[in-house]
Backbone as ProteinMPNN parsed JSONL, in Angstrom:
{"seq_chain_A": "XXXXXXXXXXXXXXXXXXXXXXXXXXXXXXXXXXXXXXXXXXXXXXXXXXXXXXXXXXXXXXXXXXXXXXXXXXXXXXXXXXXXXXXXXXXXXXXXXXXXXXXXXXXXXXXXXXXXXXXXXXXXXXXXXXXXXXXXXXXXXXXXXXXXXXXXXXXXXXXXXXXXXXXXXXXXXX", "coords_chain_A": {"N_chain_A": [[1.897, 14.807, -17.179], [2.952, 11.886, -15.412], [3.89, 11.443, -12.055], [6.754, 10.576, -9.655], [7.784, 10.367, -6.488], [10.993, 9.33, -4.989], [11.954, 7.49, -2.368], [14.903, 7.41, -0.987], [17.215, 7.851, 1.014], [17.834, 8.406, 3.993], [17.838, 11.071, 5.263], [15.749, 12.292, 2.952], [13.598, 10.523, 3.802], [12.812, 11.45, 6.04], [12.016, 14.369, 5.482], [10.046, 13.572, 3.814], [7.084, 14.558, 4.2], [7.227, 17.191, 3.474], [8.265, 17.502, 0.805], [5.774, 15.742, -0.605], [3.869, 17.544, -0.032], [4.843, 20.149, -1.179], [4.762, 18.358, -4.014], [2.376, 18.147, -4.919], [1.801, 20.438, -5.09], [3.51, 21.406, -6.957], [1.301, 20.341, -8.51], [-0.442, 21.527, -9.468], [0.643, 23.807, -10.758], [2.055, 22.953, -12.734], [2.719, 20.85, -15.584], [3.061, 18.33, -14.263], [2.157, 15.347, -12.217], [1.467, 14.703, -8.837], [1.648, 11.349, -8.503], [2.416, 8.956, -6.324], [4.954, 7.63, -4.239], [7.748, 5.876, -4.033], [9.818, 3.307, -2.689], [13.242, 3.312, -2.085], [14.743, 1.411, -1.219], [17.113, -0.2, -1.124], [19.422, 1.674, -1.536], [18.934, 3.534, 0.837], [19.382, 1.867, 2.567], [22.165, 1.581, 2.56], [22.111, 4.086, 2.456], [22.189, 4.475, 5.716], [23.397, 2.484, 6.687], [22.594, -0.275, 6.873], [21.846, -3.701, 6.704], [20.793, -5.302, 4.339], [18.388, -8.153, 5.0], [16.153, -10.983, 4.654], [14.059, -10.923, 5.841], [13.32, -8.438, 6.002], [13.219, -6.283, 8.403], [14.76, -4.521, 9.305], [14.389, -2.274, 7.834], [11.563, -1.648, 8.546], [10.532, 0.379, 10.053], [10.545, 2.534, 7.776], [9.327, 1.743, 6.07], [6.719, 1.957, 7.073], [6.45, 4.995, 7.561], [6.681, 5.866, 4.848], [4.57, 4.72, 3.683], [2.238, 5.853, 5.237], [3.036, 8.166, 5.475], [2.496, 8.743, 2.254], [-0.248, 7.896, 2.045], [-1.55, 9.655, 3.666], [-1.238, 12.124, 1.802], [-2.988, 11.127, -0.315], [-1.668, 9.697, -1.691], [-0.402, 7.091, -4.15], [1.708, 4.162, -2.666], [4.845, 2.761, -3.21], [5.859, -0.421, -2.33], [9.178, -1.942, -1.502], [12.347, -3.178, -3.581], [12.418, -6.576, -4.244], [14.961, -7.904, -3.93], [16.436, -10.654, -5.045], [15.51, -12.163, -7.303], [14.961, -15.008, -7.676], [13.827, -16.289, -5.588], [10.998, -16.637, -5.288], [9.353, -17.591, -3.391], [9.872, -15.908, -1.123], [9.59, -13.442, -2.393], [6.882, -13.511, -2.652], [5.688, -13.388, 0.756], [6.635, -11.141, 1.129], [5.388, -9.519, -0.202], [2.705, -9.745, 0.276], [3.03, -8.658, 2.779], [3.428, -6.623, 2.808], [1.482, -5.054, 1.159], [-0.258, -5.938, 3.055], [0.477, -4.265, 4.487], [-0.525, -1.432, 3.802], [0.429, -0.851, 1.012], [0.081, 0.075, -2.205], [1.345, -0.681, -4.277], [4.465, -2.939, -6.085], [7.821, -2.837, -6.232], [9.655, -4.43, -9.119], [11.796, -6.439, -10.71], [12.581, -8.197, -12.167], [10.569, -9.915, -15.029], [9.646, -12.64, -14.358], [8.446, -12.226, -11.189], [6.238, -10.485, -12.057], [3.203, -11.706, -11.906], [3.199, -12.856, -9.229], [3.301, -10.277, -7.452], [1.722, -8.961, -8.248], [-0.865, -11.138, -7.763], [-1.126, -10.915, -4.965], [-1.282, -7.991, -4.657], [-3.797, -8.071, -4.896], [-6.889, -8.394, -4.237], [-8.668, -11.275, -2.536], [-11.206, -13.094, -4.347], [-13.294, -14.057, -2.272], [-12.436, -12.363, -0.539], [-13.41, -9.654, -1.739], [-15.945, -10.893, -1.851], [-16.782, -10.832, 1.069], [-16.319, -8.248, 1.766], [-18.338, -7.006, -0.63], [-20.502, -7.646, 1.106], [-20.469, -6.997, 3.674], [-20.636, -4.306, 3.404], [-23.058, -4.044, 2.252], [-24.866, -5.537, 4.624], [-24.301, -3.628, 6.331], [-25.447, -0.709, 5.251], [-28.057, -1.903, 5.328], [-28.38, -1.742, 8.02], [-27.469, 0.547, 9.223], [-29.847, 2.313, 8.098], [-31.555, 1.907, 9.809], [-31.192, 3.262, 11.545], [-29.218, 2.176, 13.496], [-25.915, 2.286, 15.173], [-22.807, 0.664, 15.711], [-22.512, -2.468, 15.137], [-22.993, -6.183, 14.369], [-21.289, -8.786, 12.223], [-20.955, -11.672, 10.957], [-19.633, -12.705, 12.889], [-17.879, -10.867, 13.908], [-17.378, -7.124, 15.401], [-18.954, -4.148, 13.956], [-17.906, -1.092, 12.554], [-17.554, 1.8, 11.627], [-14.653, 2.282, 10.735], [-13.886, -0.562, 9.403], [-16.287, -0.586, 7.717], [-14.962, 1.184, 5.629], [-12.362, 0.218, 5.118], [-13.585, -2.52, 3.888], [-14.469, -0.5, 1.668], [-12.517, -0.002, 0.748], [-11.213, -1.988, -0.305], [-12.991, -3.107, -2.156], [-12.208, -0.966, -4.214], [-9.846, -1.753, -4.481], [-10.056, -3.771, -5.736], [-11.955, -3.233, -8.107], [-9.534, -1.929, -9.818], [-7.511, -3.644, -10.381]], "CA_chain_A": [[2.88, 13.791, -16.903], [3.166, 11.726, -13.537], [5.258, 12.142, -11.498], [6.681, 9.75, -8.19], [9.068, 10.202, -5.686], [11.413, 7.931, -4.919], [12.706, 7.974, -1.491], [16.534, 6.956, -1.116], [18.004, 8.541, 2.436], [17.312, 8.892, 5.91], [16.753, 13.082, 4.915], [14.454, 11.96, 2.309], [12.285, 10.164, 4.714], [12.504, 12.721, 7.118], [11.434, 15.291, 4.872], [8.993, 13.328, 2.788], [6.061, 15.3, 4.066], [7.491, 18.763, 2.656], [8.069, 16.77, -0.261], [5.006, 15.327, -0.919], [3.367, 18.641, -0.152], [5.608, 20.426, -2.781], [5.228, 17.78, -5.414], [0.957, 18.374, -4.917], [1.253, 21.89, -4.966], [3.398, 21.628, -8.155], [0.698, 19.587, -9.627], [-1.393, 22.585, -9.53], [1.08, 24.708, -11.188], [2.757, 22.719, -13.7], [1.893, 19.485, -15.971], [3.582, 17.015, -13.715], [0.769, 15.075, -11.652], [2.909, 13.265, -8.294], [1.106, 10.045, -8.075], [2.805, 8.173, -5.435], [6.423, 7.607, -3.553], [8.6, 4.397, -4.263], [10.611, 3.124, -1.524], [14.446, 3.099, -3.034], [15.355, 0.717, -0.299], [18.977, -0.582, -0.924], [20.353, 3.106, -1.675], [18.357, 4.084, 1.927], [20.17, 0.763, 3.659], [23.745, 1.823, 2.261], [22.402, 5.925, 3.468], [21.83, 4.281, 7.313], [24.343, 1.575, 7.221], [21.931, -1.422, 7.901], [22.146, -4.511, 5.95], [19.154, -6.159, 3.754], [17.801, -9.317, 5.65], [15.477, -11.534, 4.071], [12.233, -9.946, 6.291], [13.522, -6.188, 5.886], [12.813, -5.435, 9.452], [15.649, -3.442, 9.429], [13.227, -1.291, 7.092], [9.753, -1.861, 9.071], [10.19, 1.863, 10.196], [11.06, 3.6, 7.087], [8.118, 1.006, 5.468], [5.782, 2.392, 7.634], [6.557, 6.224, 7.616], [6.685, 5.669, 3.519], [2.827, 4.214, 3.53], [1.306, 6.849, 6.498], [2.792, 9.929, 4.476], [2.148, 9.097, 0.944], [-1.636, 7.477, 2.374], [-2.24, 11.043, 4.273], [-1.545, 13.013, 1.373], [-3.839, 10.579, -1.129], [-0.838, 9.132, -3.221], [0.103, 5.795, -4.054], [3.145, 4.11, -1.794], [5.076, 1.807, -3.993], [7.179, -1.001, -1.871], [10.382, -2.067, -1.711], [12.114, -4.125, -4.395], [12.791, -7.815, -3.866], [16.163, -8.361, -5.378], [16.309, -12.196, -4.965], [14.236, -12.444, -8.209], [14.225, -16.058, -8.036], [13.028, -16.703, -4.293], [9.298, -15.847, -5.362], [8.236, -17.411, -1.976], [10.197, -14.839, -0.234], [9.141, -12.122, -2.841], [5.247, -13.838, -2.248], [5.64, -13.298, 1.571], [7.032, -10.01, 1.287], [4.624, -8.322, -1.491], [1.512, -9.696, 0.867], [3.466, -7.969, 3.709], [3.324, -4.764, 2.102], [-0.132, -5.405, 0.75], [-1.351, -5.67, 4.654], [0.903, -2.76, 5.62], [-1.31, -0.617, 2.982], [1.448, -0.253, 0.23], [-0.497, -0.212, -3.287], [2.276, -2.088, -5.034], [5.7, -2.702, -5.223], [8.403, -2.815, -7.787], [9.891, -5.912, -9.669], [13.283, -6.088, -11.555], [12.379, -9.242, -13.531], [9.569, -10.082, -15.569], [9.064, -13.582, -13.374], [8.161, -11.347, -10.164], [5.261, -9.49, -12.239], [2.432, -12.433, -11.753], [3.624, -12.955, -7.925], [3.034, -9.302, -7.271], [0.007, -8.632, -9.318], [-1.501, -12.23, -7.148], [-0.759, -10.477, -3.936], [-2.049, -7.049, -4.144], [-5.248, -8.288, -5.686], [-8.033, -9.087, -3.184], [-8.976, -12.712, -3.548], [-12.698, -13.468, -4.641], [-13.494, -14.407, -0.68], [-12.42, -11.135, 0.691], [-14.511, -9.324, -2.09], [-17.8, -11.157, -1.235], [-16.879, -9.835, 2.068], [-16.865, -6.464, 1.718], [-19.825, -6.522, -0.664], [-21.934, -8.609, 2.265], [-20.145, -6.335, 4.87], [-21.002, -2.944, 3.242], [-24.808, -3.985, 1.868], [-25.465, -5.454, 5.742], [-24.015, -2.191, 6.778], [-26.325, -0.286, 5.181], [-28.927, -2.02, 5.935], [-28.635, -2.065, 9.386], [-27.781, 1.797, 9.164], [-31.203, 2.452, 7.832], [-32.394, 1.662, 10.768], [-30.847, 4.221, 12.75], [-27.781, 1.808, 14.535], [-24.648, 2.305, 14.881], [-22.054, -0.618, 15.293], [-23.456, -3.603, 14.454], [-22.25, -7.834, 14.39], [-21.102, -9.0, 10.849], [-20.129, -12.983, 10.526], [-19.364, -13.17, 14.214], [-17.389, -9.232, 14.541], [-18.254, -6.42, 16.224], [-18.209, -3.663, 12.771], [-17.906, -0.129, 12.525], [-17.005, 2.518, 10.019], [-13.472, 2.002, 10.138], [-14.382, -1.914, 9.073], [-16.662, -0.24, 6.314], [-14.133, 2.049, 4.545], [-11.752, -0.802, 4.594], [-14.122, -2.433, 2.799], [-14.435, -0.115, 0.494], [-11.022, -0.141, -0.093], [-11.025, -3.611, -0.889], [-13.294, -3.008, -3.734], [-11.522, 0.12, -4.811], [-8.332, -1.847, -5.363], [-10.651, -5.177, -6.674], [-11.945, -2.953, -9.372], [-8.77, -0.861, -10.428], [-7.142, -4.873, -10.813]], "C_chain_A": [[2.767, 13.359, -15.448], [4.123, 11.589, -13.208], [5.708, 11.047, -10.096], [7.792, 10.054, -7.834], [9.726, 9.262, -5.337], [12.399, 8.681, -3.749], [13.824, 7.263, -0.879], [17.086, 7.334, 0.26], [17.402, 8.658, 3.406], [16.932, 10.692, 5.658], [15.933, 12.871, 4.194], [13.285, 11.294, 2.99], [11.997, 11.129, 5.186], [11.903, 14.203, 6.709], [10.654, 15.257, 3.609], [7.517, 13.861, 3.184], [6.05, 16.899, 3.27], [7.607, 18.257, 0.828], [7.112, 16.541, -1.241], [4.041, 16.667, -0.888], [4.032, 19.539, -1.51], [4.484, 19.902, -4.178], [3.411, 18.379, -5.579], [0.89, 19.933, -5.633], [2.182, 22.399, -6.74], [2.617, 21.306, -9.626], [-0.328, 19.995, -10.232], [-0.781, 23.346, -10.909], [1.873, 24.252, -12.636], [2.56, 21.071, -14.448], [2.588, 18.299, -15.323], [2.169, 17.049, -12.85], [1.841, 14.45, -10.617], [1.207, 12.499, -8.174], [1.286, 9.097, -6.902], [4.819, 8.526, -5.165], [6.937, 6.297, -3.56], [9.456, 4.646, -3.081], [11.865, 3.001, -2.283], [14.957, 2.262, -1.787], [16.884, 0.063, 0.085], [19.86, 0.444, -1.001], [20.257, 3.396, -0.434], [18.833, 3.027, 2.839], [21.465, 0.932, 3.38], [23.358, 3.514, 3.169], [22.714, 5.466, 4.822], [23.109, 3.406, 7.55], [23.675, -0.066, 7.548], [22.063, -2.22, 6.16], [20.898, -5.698, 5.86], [19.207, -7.735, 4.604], [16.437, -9.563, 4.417], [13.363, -11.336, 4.513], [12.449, -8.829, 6.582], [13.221, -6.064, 7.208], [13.716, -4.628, 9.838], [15.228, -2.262, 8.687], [12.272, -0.919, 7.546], [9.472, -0.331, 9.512], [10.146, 2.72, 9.103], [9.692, 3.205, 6.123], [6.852, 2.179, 5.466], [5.193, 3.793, 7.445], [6.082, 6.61, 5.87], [4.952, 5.793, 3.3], [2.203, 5.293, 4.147], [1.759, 7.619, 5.433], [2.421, 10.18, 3.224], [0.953, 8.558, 1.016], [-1.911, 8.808, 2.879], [-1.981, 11.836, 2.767], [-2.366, 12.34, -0.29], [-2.768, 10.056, -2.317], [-0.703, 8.089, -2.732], [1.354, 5.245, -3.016], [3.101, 3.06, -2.383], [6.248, 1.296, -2.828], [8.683, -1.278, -2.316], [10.744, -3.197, -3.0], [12.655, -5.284, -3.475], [14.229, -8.227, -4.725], [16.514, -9.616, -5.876], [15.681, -12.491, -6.248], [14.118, -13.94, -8.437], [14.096, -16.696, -7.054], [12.068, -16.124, -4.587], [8.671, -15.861, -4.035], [8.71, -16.211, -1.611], [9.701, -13.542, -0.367], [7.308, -12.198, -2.409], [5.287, -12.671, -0.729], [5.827, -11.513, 1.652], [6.405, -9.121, 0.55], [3.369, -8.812, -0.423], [2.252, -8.943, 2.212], [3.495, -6.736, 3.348], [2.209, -4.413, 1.617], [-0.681, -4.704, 2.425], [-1.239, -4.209, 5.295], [-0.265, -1.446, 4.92], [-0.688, 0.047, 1.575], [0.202, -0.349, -1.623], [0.379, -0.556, -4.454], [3.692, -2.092, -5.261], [6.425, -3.039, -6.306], [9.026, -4.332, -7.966], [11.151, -5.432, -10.604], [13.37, -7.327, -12.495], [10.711, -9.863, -13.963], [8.485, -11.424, -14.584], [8.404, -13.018, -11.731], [6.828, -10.685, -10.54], [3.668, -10.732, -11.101], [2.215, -12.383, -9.742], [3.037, -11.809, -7.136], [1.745, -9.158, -7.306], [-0.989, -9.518, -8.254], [-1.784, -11.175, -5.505], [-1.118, -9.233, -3.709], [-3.276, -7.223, -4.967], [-6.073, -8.921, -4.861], [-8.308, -10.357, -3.92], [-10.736, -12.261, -3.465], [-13.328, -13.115, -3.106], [-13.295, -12.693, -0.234], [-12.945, -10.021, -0.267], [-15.969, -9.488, -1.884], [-17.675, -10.567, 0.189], [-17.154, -8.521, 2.239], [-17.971, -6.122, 1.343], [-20.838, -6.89, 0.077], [-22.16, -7.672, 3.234], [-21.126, -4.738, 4.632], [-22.976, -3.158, 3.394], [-25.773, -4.542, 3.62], [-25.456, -3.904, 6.457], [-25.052, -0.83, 6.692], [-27.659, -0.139, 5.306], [-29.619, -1.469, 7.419], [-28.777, -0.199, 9.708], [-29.231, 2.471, 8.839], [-31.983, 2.478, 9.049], [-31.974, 2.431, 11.774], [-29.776, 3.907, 13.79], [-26.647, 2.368, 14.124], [-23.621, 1.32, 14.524], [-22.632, -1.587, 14.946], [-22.34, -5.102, 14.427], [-22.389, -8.444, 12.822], [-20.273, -10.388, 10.742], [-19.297, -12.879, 12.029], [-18.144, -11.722, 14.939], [-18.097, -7.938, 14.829], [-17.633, -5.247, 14.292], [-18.553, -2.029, 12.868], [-17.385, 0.691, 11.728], [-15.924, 2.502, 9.687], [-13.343, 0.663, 9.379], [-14.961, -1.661, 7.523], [-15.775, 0.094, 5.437], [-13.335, 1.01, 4.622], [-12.124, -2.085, 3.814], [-14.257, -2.355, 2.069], [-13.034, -0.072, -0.304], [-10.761, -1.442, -0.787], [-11.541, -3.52, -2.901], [-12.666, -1.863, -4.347], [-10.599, -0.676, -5.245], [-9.404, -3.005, -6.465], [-11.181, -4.297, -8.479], [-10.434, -1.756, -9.964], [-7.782, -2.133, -10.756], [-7.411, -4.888, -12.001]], "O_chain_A": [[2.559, 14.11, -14.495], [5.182, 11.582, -13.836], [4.704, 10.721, -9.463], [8.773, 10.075, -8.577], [9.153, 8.172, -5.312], [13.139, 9.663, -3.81], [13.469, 6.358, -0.125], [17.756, 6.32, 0.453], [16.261, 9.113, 3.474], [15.877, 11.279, 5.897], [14.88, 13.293, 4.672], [12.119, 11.56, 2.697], [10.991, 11.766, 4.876], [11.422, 15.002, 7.512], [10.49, 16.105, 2.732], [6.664, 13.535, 2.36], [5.138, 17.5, 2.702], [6.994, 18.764, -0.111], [7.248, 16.886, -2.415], [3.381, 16.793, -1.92], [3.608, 19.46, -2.663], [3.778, 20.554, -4.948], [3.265, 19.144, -6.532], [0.104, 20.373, -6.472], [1.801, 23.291, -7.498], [2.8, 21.562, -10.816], [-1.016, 19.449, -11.095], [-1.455, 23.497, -11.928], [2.227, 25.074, -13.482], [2.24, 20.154, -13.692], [2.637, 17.258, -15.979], [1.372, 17.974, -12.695], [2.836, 13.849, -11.021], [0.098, 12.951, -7.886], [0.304, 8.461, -6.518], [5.597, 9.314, -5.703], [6.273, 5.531, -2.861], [9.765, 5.727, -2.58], [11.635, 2.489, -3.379], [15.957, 2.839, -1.359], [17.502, -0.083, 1.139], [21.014, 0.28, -0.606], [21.377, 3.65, 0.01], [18.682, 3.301, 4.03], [22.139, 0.253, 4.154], [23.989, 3.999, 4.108], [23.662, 6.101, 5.283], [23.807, 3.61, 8.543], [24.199, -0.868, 8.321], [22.249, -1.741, 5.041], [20.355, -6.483, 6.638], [20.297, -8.3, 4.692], [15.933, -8.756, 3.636], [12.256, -11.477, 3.994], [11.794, -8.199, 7.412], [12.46, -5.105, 7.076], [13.46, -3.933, 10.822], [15.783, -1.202, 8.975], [11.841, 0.164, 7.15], [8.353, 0.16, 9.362], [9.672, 3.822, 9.376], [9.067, 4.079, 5.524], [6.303, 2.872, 4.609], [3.999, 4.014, 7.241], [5.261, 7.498, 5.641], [4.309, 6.747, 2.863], [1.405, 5.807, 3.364], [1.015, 7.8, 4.469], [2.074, 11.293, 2.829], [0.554, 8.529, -0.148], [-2.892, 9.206, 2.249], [-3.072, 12.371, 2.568], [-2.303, 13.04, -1.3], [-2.993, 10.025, -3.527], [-0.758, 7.785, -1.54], [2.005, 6.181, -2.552], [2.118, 2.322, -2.44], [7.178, 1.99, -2.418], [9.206, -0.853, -3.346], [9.876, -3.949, -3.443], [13.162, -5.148, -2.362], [14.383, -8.715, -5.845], [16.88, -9.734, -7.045], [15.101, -13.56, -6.061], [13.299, -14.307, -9.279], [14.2, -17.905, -7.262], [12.025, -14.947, -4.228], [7.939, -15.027, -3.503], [7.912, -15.288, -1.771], [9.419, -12.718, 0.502], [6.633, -11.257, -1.992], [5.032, -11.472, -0.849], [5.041, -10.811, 2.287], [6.774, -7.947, 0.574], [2.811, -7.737, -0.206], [1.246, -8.53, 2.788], [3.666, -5.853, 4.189], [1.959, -3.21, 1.691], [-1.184, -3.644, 2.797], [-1.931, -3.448, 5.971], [-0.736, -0.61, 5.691], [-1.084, 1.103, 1.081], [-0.436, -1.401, -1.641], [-0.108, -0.672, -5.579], [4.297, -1.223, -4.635], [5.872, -3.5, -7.305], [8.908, -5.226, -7.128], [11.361, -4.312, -11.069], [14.148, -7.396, -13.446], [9.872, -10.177, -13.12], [7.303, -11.367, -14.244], [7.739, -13.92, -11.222], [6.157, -10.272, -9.594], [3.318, -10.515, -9.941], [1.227, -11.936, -9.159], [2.309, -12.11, -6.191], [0.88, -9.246, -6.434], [-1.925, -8.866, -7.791], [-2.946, -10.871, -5.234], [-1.368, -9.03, -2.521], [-3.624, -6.313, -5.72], [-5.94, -10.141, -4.774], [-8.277, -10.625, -5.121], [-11.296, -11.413, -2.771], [-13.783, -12.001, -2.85], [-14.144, -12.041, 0.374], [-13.022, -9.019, 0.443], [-16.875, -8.661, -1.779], [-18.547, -9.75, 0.487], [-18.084, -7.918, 2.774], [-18.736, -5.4, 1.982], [-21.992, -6.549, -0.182], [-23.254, -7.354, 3.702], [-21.967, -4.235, 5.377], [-23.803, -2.696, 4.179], [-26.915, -4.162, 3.878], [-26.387, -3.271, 6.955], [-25.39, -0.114, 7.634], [-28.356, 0.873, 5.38], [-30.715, -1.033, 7.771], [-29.761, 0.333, 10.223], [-29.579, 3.306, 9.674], [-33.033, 3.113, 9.152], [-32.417, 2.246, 12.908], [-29.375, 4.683, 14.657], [-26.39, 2.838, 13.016], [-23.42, 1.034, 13.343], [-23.565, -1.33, 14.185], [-21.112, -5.02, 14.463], [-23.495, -8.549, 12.292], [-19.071, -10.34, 10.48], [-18.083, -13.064, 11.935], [-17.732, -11.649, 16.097], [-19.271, -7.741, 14.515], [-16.587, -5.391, 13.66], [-19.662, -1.794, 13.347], [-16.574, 0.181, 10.954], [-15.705, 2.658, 8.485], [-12.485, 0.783, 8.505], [-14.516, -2.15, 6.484], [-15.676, -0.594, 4.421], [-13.747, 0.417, 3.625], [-11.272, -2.703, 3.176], [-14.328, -3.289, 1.27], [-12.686, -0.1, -1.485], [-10.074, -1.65, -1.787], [-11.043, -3.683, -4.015], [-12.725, -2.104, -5.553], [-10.313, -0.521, -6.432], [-9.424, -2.974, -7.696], [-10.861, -4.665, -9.609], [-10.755, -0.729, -10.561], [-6.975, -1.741, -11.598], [-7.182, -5.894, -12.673]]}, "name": "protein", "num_of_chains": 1, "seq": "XXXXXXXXXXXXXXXXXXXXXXXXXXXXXXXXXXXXXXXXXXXXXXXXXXXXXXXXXXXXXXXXXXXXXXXXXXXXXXXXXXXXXXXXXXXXXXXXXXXXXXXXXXXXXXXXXXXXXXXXXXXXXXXXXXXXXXXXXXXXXXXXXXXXXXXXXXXXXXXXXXXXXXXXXXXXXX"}
């Protein structure tokens, strides 16, 4: 079975690395699998006291902390929801904002929101041929014994690669 956390409180942030360690170590021991950590964002803005805005930056820390700890221990980090469900731009803007931050996708409360979402953490075409141009120069050039190297007018290096690869990692799991 999988399994996700869902983190609701200012102590739940704060102790989403023991957490996330836990849930791993029960995934050893018992048929739950954790997969990832959902942001519960409007329960976790009533825990603090702060009041939803239309660009969450009253969130951008709890965002952040969310993505880094459930990215260090190899699980998914599901964003916040959009409750507006029928401002799509806003939900657009705000699902590619969570996209960039490194979130691997984000929840939806009406069916019109799925498409929007789905558009938005899905590499376009363009930034696939990139990666595969980026990586296969990459290797090239590696072959040859360099190190950094100039790719379409940037300077590129292995952090450049593996993001990259991430690209196609999500492009094929789309």
């Amino acid at each position: 079975m999988r399994l996700l956390i869902c983190v609701e409180s200012a102590l739940g942030l704060l102790h989403l690395p023991a957490l996330c360690e836990e849930g791993l170590w029960q995934s050893h021991n018992t048929p739950f699998a954790l997969e990832g950590v959902i942001f519960g964002s409007d329960d976790f803005c009533a825990d603090i006291g702060a009041h939803r805005t239309d660009d969450a930056m009253e969130l951008l820390y709890a965002r952040q902390k969310i993505v880094t700890v459930a990215k260090a221990y190899g699980l998914q980090a599901i964003d916040l929801v959009h409750i507006n469900y029928t401002d799509l731009q806003c939900l657009e803007r705000q699902a590619l904002e969570g996209a960039h931050m490194g979130f691997t996708g984000k929840q939806v409360i009406h069916p019109n929101q799925i498409p929007v979402v789905q558009k938005s953490f899905t590499p376009s075409q363009e930034k696939i041929e990139w990666a595969r141009e980026l990586i296969e120069a990459f290797h090239e050039h590696h072959e040859d014994g360099k190190g950094a190297m100039s790719f379409r007018g940037s300077m590129i290096d292995m952090p450049l690669v593996l993001q990259a690869k991430n690209i196609l990692r999500m492009a094929e799991n789309t």
